[in-house]
PDB file of C-alpha atoms in Angstrom:
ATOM      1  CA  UNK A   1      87.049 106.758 110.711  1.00 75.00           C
ATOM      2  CA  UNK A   2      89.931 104.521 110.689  1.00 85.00           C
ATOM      3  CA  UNK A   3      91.159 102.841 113.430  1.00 91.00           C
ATOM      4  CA  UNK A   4      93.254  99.895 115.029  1.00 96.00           C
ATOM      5  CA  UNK A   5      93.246  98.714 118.713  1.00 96.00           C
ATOM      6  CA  UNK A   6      95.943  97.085 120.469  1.00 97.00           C
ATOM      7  CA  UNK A   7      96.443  96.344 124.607  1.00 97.00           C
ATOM      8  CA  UNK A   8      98.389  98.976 125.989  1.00 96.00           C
ATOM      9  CA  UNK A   9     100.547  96.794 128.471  1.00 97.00           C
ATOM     10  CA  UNK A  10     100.922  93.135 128.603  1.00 98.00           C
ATOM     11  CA  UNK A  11     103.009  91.122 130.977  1.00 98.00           C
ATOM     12  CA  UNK A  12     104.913  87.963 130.774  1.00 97.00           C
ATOM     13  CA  UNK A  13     107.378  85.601 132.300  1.00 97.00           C
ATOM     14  CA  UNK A  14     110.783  84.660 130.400  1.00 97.00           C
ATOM     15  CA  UNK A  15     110.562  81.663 128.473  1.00 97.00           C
ATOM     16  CA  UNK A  16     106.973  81.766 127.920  1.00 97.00           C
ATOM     17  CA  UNK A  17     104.284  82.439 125.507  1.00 98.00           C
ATOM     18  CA  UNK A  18     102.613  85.717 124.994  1.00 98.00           C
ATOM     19  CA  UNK A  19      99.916  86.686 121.766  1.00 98.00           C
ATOM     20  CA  UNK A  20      99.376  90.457 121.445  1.00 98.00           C
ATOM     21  CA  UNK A  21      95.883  90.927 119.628  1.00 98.00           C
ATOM     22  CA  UNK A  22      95.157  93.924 117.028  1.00 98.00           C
ATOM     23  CA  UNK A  23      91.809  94.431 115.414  1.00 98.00           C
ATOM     24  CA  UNK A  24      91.372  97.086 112.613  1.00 97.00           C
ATOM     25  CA  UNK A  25      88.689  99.376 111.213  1.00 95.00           C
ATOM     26  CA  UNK A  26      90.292 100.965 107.896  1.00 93.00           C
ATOM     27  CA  UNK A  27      89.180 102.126 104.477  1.00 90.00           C
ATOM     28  CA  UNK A  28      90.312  99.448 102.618  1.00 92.00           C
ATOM     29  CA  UNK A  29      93.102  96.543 103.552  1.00 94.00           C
ATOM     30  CA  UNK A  30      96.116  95.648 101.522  1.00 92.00           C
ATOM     31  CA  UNK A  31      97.846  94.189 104.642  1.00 94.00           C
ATOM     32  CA  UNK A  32      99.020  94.458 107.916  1.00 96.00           C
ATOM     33  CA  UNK A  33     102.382  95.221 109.594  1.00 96.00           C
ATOM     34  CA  UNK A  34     104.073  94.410 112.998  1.00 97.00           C
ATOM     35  CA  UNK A  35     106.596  96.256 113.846  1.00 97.00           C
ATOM     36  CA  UNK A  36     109.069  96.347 117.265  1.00 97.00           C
ATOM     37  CA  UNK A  37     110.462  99.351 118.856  1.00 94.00           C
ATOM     38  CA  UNK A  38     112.464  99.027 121.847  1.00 94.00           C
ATOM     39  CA  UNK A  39     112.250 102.253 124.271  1.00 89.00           C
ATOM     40  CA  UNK A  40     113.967 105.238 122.263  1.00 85.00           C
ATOM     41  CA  UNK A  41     114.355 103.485 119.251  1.00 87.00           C
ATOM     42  CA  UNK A  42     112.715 103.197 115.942  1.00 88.00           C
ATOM     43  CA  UNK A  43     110.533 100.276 114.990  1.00 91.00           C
ATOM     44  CA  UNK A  44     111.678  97.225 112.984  1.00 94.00           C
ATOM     45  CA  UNK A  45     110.054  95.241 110.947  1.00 94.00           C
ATOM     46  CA  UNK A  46     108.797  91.988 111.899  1.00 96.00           C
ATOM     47  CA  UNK A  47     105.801  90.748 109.979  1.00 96.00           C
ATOM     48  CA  UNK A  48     103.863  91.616 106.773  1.00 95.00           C
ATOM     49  CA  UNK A  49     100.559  89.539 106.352  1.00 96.00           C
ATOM     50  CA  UNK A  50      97.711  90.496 103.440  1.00 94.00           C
ATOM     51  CA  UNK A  51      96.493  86.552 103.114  1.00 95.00           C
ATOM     52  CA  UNK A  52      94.092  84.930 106.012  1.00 97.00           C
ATOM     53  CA  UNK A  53      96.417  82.478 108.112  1.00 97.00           C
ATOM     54  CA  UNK A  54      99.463  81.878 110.176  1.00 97.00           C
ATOM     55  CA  UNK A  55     102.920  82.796 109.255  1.00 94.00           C
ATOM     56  CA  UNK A  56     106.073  81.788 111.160  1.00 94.00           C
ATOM     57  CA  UNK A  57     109.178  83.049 111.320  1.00 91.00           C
ATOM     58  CA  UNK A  58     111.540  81.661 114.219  1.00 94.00           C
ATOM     59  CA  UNK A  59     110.372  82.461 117.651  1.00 96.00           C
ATOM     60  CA  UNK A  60     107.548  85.219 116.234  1.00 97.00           C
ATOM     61  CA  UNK A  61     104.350  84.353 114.194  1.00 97.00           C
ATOM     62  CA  UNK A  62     101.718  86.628 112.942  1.00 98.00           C
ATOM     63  CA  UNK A  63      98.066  85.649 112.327  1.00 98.00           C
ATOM     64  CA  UNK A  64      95.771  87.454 110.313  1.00 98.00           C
ATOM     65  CA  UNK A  65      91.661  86.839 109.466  1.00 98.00           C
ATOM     66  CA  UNK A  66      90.494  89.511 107.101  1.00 96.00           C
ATOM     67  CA  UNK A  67      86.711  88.680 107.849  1.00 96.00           C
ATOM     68  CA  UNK A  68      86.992  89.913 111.431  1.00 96.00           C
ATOM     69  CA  UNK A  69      89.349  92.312 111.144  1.00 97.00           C
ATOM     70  CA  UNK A  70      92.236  90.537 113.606  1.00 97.00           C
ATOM     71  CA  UNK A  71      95.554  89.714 113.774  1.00 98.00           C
ATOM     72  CA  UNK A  72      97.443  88.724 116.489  1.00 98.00           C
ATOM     73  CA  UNK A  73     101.275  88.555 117.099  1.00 98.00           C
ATOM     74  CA  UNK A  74     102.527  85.095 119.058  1.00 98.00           C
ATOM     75  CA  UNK A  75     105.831  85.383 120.793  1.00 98.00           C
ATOM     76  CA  UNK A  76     107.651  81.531 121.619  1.00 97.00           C
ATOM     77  CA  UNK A  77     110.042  80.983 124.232  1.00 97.00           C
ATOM     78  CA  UNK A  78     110.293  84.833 125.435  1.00 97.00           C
ATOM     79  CA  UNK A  79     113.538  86.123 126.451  1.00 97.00           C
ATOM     80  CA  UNK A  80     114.170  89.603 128.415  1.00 97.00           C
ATOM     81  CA  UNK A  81     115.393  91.415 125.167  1.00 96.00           C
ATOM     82  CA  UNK A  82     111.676  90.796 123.810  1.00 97.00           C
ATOM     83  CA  UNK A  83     111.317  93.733 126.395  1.00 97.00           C
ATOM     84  CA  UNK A  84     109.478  96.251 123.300  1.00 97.00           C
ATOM     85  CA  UNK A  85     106.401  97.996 122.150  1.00 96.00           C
ATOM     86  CA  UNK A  86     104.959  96.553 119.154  1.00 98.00           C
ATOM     87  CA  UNK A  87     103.212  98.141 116.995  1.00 97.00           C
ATOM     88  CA  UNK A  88     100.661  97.323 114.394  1.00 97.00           C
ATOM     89  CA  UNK A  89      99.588  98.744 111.483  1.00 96.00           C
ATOM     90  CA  UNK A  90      97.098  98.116 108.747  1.00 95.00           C
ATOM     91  CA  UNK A  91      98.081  99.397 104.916  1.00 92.00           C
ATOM     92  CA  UNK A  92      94.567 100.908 103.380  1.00 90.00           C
ATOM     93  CA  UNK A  93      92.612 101.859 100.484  1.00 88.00           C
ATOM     94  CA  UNK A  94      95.211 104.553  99.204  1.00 82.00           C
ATOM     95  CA  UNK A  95      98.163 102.342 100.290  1.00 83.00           C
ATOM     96  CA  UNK A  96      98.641 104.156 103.553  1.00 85.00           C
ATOM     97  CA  UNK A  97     100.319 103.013 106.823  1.00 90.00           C
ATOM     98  CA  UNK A  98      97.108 103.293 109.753  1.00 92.00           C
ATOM     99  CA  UNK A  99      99.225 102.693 113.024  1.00 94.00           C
ATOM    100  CA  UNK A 100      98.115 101.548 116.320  1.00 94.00           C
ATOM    101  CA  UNK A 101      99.487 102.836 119.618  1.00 93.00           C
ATOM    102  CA  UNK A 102     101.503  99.835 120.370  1.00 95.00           C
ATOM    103  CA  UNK A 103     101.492  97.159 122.602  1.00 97.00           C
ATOM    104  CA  UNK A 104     104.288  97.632 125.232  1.00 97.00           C
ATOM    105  CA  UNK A 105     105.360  93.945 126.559  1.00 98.00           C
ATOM    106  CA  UNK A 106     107.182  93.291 129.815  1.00 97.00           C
ATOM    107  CA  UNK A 107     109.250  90.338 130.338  1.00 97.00           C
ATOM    108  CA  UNK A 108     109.564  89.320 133.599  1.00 95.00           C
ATOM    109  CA  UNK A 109     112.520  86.847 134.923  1.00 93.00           C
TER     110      UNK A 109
ATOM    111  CA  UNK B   1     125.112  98.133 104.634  1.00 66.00           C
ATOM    112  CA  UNK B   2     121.977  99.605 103.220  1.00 64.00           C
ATOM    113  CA  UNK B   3     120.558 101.958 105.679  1.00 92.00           C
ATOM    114  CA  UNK B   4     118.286 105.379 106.526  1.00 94.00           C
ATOM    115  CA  UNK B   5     120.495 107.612 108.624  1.00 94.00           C
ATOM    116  CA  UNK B   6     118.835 110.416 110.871  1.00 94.00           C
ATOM    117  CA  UNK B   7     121.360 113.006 112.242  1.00 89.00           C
ATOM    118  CA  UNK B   8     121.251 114.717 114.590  1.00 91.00           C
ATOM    119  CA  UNK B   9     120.044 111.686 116.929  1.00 92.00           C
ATOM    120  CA  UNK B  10     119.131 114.314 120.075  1.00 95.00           C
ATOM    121  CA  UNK B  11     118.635 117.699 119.331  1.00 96.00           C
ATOM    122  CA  UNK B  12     118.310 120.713 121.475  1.00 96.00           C
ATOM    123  CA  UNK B  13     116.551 123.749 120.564  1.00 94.00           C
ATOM    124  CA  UNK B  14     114.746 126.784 121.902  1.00 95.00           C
ATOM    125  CA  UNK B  15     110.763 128.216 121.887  1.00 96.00           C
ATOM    126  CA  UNK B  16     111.080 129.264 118.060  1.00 96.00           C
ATOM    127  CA  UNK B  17     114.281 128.937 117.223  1.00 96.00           C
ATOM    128  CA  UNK B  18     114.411 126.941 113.586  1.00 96.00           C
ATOM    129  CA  UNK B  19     115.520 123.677 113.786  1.00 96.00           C
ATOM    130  CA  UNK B  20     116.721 121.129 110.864  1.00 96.00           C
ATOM    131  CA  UNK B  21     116.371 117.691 111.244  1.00 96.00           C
ATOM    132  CA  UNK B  22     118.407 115.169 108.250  1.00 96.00           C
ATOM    133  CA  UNK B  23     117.856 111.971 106.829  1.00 97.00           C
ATOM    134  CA  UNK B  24     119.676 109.930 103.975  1.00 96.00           C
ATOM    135  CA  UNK B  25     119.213 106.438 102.798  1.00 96.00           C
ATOM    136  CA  UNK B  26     121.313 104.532 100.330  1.00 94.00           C
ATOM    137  CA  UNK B  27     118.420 102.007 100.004  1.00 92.00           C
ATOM    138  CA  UNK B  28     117.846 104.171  96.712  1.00 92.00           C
ATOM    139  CA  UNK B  29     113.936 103.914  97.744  1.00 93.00           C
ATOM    140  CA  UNK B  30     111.713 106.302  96.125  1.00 93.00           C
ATOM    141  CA  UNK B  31     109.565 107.093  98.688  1.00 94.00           C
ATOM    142  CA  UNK B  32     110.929 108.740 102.233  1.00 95.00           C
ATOM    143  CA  UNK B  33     108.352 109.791 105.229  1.00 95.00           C
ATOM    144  CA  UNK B  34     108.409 111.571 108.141  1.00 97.00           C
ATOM    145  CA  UNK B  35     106.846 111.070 111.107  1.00 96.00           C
ATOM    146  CA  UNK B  36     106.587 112.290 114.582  1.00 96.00           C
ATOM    147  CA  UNK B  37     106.367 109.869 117.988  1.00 94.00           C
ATOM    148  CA  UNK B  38     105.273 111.433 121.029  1.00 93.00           C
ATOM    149  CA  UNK B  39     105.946 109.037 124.167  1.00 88.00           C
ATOM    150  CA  UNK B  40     102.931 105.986 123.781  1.00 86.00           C
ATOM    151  CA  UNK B  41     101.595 106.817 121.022  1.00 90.00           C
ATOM    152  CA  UNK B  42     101.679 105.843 116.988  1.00 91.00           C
ATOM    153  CA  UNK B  43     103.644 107.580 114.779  1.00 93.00           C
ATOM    154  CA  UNK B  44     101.468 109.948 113.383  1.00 94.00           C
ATOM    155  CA  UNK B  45     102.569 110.582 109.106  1.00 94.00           C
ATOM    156  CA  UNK B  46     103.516 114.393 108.397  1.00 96.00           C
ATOM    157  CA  UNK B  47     104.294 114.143 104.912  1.00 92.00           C
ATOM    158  CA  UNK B  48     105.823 111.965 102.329  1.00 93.00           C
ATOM    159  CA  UNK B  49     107.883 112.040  98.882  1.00 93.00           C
ATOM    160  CA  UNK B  50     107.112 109.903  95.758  1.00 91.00           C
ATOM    161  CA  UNK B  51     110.417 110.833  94.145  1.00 90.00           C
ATOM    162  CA  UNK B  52     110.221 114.820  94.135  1.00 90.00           C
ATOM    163  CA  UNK B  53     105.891 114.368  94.435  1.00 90.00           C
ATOM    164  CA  UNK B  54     105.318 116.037  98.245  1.00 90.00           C
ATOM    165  CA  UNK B  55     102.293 114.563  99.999  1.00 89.00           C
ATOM    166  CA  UNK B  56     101.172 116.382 102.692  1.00 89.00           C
ATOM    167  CA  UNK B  57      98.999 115.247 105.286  1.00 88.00           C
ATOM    168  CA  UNK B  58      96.066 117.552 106.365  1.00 85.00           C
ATOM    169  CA  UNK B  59      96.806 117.592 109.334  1.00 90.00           C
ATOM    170  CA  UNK B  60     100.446 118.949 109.522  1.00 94.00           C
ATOM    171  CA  UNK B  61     101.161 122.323 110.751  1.00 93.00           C
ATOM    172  CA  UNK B  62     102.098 124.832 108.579  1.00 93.00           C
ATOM    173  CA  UNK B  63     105.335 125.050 111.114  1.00 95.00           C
ATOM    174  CA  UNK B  64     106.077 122.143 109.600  1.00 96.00           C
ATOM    175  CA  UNK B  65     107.864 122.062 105.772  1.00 95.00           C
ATOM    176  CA  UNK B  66     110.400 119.344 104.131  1.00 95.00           C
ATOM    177  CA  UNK B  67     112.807 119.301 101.611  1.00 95.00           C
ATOM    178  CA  UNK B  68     113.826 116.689  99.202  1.00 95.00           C
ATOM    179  CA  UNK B  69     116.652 117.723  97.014  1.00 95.00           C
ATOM    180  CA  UNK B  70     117.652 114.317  95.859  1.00 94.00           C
ATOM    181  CA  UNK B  71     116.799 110.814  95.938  1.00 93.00           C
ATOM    182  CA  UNK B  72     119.090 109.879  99.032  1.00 95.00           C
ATOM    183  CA  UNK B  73     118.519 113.524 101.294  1.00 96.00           C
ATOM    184  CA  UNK B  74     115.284 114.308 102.880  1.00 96.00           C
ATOM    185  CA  UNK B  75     115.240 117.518 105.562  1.00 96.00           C
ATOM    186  CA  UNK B  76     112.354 117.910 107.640  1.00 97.00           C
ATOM    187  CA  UNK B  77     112.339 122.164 109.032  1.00 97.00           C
ATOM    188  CA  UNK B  78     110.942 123.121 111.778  1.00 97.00           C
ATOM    189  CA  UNK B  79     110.242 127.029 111.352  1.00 96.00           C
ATOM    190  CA  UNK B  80     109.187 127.588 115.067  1.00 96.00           C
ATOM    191  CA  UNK B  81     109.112 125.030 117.664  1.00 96.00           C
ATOM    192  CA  UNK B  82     106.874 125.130 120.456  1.00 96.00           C
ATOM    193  CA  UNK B  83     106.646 123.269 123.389  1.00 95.00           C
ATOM    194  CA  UNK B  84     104.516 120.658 122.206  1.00 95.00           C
ATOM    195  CA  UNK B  85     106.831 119.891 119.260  1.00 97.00           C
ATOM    196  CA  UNK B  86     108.894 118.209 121.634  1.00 97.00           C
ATOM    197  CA  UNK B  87     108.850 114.205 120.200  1.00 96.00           C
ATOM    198  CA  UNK B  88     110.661 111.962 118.479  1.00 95.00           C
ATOM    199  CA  UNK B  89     111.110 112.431 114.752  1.00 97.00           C
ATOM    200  CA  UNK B  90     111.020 109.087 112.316  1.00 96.00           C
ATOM    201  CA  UNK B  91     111.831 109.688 108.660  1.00 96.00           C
ATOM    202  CA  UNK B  92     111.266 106.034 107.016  1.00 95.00           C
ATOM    203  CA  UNK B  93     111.367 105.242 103.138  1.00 95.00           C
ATOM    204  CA  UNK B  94     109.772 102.780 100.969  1.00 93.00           C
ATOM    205  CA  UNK B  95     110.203 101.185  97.265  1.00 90.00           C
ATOM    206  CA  UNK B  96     107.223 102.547  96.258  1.00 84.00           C
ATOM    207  CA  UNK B  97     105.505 100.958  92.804  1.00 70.00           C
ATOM    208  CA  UNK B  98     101.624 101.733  94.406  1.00 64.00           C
ATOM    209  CA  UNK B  99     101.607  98.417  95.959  1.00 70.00           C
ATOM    210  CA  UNK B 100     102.015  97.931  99.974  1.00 75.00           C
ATOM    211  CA  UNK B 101     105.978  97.421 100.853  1.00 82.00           C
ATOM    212  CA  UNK B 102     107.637  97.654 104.042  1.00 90.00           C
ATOM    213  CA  UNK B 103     108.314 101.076 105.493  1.00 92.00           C
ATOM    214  CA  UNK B 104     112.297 101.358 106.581  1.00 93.00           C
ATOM    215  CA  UNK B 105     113.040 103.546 109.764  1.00 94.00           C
ATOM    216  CA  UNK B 106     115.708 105.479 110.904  1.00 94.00           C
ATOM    217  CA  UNK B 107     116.977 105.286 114.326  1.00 91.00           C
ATOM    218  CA  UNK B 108     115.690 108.479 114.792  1.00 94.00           C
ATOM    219  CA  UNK B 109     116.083 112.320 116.390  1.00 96.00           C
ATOM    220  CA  UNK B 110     114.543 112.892 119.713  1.00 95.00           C
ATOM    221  CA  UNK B 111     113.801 116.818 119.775  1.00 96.00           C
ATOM    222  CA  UNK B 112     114.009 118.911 122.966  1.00 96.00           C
ATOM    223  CA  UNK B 113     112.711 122.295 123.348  1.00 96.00           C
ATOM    224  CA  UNK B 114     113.556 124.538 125.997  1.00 94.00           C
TER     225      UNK B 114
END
């Protein structure tokens, strides 16, 4: 079966660093999504990665290694409205969305 | 600004009473989703349009049924809620082309039934 694992809870401490792993069993890859969703919300798009390596974007970065089936989400210089689940999700075989559970982050002062 | 508008944002219903939920995007996507969040958990897909082409996942109850009478207006129906249809309700849209592209969401409607 398909599948993609994520922490459920992770804690950190404004103005730090936090990575928030996902690993991925799926038919198939044609890339991989994080997305944010604050509580009650929708989710947002943050990332989009299908190459191996590291892309940036401001304060968030997404890593990605198709060989082990892993990509992480690094979050600089957190700040309390970081406060979210995130959510990965791997785009398969048929061009399907496989999402994860979500990774809900708590920022601490 | 482009968007995906969901309305009602909260609805209230009752054990079986048929319930409506709306969406409309002026993204002019071609593909629109819905999906249903229950509290920690991924959204799980119920069904999708490829222009007017309905996808339905095999999963989805039969209690379950959409509507897509244009490109900009999707409807999800719920014939008969029960209890455990309680969640929130995502409809999302996509450009479509067979190639991966980044789903759009909907701020959403959080069902209730009584």
């Amino acid at each position: 079966g398909q599948n993609i694992d994520q922490p459920t809870e992770m804690t950190a401490t404004e103005g730090a660093i936090v990575q928030i792993n996902c690993t991925y069993q799926t038919s198939g890859f044609n890339g991989l999504f994080w997305y944010q969703q604050h509580a009650g919300e929708a989710p947002t798009f943050l990332s989009y990665n299908v190459l191996d390596g590291l892309e940036e974007k401001g304060r968030f970065s997404s890593f990605l290694s198709r060989s082990k089936g892993y990509s992480y989400l690094l979050l600089k210089e957190l700040q309390m409205k970081d406060s979210a689940s995130y959510l990965c999700a791997v785009s398969d075989s048929n061009y399907q969305l496989i999402w994860g559970a979500g990774t809900k982050l708590i920022i601490k002062p | 600004d482009a968007m995906v508008i969901q309305n009602p944002r909260y609805q209230v219903t009752q054990f079986g009473k048929p319930v409506t939920l709306s969406c409309s995007q002026t993204l002019n996507h071609n593909v629109m989703y819905w999906y249903q969040q229950k509290s920690s958990q991924a959204p799980k897909l119920l069904f999708h349009y490829y222009d007017k082409d309905f996808n339905n996942e095999a999963d989805t109850p039969d209690n379950f049924q959409s509507r897509r009478p244009n490109t900009s207006f999707c409807f999800l129906d719920i014939r008969s809620p029960g209890l455990g249809d309680a969640a929130m309700y995502l409809c999302a849209t996509s450009r479509g082309g067979g190639q991966t592209d980044t789903q759009y969401f909907g701020p959403g409607t959080r069902l209730t039934v009584l």
